[in-house]
Short mmCIF file of C-alpha atoms in Angstrom, two decimals:
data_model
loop_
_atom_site.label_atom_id
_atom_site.label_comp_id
_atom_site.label_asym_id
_atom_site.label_seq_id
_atom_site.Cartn_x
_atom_site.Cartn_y
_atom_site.Cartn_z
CA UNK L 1 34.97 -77.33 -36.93
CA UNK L 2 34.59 -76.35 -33.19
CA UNK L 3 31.02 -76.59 -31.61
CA UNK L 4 31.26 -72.91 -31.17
CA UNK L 5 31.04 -72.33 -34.80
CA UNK L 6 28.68 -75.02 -35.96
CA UNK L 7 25.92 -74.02 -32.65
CA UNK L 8 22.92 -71.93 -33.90
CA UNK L 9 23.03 -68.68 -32.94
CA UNK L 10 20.78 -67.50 -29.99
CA UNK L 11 17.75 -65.89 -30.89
CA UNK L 12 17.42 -61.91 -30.92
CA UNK L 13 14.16 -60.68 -29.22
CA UNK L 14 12.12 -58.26 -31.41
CA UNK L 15 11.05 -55.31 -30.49
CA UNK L 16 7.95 -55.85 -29.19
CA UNK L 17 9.55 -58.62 -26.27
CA UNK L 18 11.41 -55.35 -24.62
CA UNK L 19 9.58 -54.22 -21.48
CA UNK L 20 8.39 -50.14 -21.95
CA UNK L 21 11.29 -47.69 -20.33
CA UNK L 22 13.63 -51.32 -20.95
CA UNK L 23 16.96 -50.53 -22.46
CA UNK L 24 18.04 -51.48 -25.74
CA UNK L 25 21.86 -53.11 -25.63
CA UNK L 26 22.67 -55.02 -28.56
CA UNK L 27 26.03 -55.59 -30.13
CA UNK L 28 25.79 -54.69 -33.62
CA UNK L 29 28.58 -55.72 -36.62
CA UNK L 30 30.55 -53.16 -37.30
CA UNK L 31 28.83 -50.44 -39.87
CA UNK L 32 26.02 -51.50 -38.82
CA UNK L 33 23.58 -48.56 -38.51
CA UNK L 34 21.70 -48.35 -35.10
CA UNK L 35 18.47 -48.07 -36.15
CA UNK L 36 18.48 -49.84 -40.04
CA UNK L 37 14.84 -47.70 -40.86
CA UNK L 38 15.46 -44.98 -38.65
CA UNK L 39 17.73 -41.69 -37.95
CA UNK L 40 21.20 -41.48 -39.27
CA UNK L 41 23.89 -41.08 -37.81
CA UNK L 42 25.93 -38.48 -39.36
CA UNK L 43 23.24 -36.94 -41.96
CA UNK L 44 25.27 -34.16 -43.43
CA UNK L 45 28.29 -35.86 -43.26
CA UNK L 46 28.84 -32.56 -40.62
CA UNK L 47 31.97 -33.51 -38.61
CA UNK L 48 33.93 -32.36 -41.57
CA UNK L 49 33.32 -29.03 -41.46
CA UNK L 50 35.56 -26.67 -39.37
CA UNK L 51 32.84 -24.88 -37.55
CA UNK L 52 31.99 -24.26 -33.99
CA UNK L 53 29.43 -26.55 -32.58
CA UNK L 54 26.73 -24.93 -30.74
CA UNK L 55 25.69 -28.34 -29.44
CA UNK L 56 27.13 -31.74 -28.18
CA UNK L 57 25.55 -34.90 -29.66
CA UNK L 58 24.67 -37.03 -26.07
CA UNK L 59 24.75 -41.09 -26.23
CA UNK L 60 22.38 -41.24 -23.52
CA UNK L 61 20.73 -44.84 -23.87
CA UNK L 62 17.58 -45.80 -26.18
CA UNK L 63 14.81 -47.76 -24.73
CA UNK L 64 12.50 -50.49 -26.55
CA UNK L 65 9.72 -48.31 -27.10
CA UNK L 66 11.94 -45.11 -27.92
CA UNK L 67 13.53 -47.52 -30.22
CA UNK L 68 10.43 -49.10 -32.09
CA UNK L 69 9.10 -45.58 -32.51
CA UNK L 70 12.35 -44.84 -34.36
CA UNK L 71 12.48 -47.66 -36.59
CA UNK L 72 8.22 -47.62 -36.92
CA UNK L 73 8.18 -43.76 -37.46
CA UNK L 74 10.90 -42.24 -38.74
CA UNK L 75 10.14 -42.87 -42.40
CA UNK L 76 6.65 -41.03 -41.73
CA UNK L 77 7.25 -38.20 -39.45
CA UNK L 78 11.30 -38.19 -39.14
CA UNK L 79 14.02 -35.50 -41.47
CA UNK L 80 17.48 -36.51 -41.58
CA UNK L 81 19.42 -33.02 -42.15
CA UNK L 82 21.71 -33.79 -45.28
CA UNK L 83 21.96 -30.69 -46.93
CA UNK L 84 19.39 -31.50 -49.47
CA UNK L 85 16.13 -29.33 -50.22
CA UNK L 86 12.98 -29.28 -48.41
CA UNK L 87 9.56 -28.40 -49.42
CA UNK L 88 7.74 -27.69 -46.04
CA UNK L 89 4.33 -28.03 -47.85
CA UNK L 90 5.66 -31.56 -48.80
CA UNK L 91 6.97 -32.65 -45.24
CA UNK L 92 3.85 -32.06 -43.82
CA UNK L 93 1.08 -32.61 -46.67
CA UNK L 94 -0.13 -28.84 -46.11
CA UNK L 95 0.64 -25.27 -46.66
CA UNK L 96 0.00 -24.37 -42.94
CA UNK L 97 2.68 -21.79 -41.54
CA UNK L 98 6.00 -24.00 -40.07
CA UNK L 99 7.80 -23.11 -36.61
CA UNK L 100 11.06 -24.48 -35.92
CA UNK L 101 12.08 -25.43 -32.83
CA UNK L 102 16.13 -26.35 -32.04
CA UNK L 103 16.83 -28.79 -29.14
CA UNK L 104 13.41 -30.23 -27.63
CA UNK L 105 15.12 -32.33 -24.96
CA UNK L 106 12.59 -35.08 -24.51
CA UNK L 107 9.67 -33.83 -26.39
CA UNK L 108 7.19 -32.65 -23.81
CA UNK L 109 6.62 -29.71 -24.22
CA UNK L 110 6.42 -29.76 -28.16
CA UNK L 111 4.21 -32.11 -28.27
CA UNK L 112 1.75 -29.82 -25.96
CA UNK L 113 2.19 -26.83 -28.11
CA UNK L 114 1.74 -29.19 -31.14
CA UNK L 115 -1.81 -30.19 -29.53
CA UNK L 116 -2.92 -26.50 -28.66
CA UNK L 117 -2.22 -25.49 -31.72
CA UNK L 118 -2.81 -28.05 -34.37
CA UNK L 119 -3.33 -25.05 -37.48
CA UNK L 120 0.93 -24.60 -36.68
CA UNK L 121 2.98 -27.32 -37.72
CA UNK L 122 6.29 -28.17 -35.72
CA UNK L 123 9.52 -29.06 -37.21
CA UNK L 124 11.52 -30.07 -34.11
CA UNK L 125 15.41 -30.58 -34.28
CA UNK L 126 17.56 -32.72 -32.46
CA UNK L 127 20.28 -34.83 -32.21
CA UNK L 128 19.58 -36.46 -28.74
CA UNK L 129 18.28 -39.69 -30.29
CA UNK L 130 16.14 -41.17 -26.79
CA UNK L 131 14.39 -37.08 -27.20
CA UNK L 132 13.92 -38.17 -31.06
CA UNK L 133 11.96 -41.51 -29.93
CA UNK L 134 10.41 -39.97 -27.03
CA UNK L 135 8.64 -36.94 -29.03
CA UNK L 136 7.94 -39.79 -32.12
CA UNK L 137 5.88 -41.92 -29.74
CA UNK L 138 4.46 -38.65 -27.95
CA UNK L 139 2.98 -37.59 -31.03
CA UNK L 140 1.69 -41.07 -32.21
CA UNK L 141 -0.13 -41.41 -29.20
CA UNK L 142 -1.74 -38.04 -29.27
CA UNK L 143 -2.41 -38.26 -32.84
CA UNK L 144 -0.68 -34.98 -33.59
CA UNK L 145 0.49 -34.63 -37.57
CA UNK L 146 1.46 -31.19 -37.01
CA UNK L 147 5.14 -32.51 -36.11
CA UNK L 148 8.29 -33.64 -37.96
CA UNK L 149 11.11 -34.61 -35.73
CA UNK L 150 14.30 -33.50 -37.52
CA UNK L 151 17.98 -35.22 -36.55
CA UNK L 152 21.42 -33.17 -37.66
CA UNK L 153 22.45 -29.96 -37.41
CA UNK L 154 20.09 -26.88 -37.49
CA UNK L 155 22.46 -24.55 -38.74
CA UNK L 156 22.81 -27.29 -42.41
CA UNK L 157 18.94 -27.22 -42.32
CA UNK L 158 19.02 -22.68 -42.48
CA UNK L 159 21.34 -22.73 -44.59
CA UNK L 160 21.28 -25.22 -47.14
CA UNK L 161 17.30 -26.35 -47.07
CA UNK L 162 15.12 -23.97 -46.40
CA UNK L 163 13.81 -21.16 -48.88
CA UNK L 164 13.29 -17.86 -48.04
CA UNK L 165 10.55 -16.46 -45.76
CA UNK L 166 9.96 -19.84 -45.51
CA UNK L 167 9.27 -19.64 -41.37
CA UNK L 168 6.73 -18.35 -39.28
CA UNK L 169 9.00 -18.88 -36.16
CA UNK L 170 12.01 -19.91 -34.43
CA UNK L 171 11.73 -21.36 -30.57
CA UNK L 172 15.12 -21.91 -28.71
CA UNK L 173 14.23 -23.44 -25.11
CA UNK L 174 17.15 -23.77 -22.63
CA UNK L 175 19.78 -23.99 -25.24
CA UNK L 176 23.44 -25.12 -23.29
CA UNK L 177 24.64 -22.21 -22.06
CA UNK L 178 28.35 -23.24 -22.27
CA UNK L 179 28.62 -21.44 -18.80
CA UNK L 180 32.63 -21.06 -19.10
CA UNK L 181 34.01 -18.02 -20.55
CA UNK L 182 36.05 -19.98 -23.55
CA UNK L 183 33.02 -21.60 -24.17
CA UNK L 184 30.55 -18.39 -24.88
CA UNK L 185 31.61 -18.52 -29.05
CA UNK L 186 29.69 -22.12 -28.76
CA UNK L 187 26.29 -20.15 -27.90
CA UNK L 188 23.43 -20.52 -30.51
CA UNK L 189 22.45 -16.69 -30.24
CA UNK L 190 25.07 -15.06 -31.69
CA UNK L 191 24.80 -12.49 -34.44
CA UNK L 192 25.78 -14.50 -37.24
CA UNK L 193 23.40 -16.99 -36.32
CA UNK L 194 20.37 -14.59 -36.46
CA UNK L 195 21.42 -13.04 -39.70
CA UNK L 196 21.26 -16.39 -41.06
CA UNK L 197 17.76 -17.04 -39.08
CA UNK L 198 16.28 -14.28 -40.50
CA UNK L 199 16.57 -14.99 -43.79
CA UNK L 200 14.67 -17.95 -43.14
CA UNK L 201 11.79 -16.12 -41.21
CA UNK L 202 9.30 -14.16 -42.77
CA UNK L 203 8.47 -10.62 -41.72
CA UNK L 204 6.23 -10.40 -38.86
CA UNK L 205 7.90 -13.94 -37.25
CA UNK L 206 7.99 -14.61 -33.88
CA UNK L 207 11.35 -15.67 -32.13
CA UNK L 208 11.17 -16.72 -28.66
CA UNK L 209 13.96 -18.17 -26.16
CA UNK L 210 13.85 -19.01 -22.69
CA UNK L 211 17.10 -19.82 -20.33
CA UNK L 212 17.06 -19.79 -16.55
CA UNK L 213 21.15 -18.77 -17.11
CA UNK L 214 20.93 -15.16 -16.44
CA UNK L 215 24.21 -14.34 -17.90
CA UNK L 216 22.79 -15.99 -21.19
CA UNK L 217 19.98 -14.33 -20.98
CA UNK L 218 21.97 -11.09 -20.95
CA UNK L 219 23.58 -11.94 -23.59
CA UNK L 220 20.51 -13.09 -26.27
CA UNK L 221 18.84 -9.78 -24.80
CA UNK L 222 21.95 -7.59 -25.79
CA UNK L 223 22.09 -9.18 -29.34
CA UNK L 224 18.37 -9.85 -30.17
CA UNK L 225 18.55 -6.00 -29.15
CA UNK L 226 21.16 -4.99 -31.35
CA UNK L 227 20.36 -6.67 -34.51
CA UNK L 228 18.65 -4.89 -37.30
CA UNK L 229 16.46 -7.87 -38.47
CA UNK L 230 14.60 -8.28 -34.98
CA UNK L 231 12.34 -6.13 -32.58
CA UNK L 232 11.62 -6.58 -28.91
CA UNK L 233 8.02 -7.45 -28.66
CA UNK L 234 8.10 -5.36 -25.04
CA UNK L 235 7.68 -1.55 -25.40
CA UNK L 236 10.64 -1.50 -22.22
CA UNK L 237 13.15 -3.41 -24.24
CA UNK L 238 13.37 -6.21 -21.56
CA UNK L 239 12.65 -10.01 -21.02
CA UNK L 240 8.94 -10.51 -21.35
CA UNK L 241 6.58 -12.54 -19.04
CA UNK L 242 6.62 -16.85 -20.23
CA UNK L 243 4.26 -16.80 -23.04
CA UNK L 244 0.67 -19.19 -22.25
CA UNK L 245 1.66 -21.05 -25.31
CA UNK L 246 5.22 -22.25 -23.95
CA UNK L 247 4.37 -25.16 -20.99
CA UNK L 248 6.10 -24.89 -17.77
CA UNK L 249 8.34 -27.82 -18.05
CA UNK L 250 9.22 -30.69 -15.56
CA UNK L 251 12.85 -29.80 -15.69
CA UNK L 252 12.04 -25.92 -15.55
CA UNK L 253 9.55 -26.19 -12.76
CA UNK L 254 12.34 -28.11 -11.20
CA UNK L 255 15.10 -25.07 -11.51
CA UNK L 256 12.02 -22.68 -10.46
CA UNK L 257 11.51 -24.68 -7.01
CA UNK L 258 15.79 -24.22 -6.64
CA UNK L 259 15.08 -20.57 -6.85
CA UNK L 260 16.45 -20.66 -10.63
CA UNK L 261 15.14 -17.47 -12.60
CA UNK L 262 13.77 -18.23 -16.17
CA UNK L 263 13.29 -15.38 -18.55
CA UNK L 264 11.80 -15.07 -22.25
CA UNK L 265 12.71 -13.42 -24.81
CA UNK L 266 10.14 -12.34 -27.68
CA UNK L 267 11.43 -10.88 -30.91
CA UNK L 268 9.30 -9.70 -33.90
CA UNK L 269 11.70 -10.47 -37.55
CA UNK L 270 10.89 -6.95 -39.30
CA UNK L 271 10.97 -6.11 -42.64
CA UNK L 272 13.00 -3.03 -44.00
CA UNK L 273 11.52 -0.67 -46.56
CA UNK L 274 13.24 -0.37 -49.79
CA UNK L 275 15.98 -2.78 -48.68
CA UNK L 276 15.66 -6.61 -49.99
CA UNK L 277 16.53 -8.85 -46.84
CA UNK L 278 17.36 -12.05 -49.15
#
C-alpha cells in the first residue's frame, strides 16, 4: 500500500474556523449535496419541464457565514419548492396575511420591510443561493420571524402549493429584464403569469413591481393594464410614485446616481361580481 493511501486525511475546518465574507471552496464526492441540512438543489425536480424560464439560477460563490446560516437555518425558516402543499398558517406558526416576494437579490431590502412591518409575514423566493444565506442571517440577526426564505421556482410554488386567495400580495423588484428582443417571452409579467397570480391573491391584493428598464416597464404597465384581474392603483393609469414601504436599495440608488429611471407599478387584484375567479 502506497503512503498516499495509508496517510490520514487532512483535517476539514468547520464552519465556525472560516473568516466572515471568507469563501467556502471545498471539493465535495460526487452526489454530494452542497449544503447536507440546507437548500436543495433541484427541489421540483424542474429542469424537466419544457417551459420558459423567467430566471437563470447564478453560481455566484457562498461564503462561511452565508453558508452556516444555510446549514443552521434552513430547517427553521427555509421552503424548498417541490410541488408539495403548503399551509401558510403552518410555515409561519400564525394566520397573519402572507406577501410573496420573487427574486430578493441579497436580502436587504426584505429584511427592512420584514422589520417595518412585523404584522405581514414574507415568503421570499430565490434561487441565488449566497441571496438565500445572506437574507437567513439578515433575519437572525434582526430577530425577524415574519420571513421564510423559499429556493425553486415561483411559478411550481402558484401553481402547485398554494390555495386560493391564499395571498395578500405579490412584490416583483428589478426582475431581469431579458433586454434582447428574443428574450422578451422570458419576462415574469406576462399575461399568463398574472392569470395564474391572481388566483393566488385575494381580492383587494396589492401587486407592486419596480424596474429602472423603461421598456419593461412599458411593458408590465401595458399588461397589468390590460388584464381583467388587476386595477391601477393611480386614477391616471400610469407608474405611481416608489411606495415608503419599498427601501431605496444600494444597487437602485446606484442606477439612480447613473441617471437610471426607476418606476413602480401598483395594482389592486379585483374581484368580479357574479363571476367565480377560482
Amino acid at each position: 500500500m502506497s503512503d498516499s493511501l495509508s496517510a490520514p486525511e487532512p483535517a476539514r475546518p468547520a464552519p465556525g474556523d472560516h473568516h466572515r465574507g471568507e469563501s467556502v471552496r471545498r471539493t465535495r464526492a460526487k452526489g454530494e449535496p452542497r449544503f447536507p441540512d440546507g437548500p436543495r438543489a433541484d427541489p421540483a425536480g424542474s429542469h424537466f419541464e419544457r417551459r420558459i424560464r423567467s430566471f437563470q439560477p447564478r453560481r455566484s460563490r457562498v461564503t462561511a457565514g452565508q453558508a452556516e446560516a444555510l446549514e443552521r437555518l434552513w430547517a427553521k425558516w427555509g421552503l424548498d419548492i417541490d410541488g408539495h402543499r403548503v399551509d401558510l398558517a403552518e410555515l409561519f406558526g400564525n394566520g397573519n396575511p402572507v406577501v410573496l416576494e420573487i427574486g430578493f437579490g441579497m436580502g436587504e431590502a426584505t429584511a427592512q420591510m420584514a422589520a417595518a412591518d412585523t404584522g405581514t409575514n414574507i415568503l421570499a423566493v430565490d434561487v441565488h443561493t449566497p441571496g438565500q444565506g445572506n437574507l437567513l442571517n439578515l433575519a437572525d440577526r434582526g430577530g425577524l420571524t415574519n420571513i421564510r426564505v423559499g429556493n425553486g421556482d415561483a411559478i411550481i410554488l402558484l401553481r402547485e402549493m398554494l390555495p386560493p386567495d391564499s395571498l395578500a400580495g405579490l412584490r416583483v423588484y428589478f426582475p431581469d429584464p431579458w433586454p434582447k428582443k428574443r428574450h422578451h417571452k422570458r419576462r415574469l409579467i406576462q399575461p399568463e403569469f398574472l392569470s395564474l397570480a391572481a388566483t393566488r391573491l385575494r381580492p383587494g391584493a396589492l401587486v407592486h413591481c419596480a424596474t429602472d428598464w423603461e421598456p419593461y416597464a412599458e411593458q408590465m404597465l401595458e399588461v397589468l393594464t390590460a388584464h381583467p384581474d388587476f386595477a391601477n392603483t393611480r386614477a391616471d393609469g400610469g407608474f405611481a410614485p416608489r411606495p415608503g414601504f419599498r427601501p431605496l436599495t444600494r444597487f437602485e440608488g446606484q442606477g439612480l446616481d447613473k441617471g437610471h429611471v426607476v418606476n413602480d407599478l401598483l395594482f389592486r387584484r379585483v374581484q368580479h361580481e357574479g363571476r367565480r375567479d377560482h
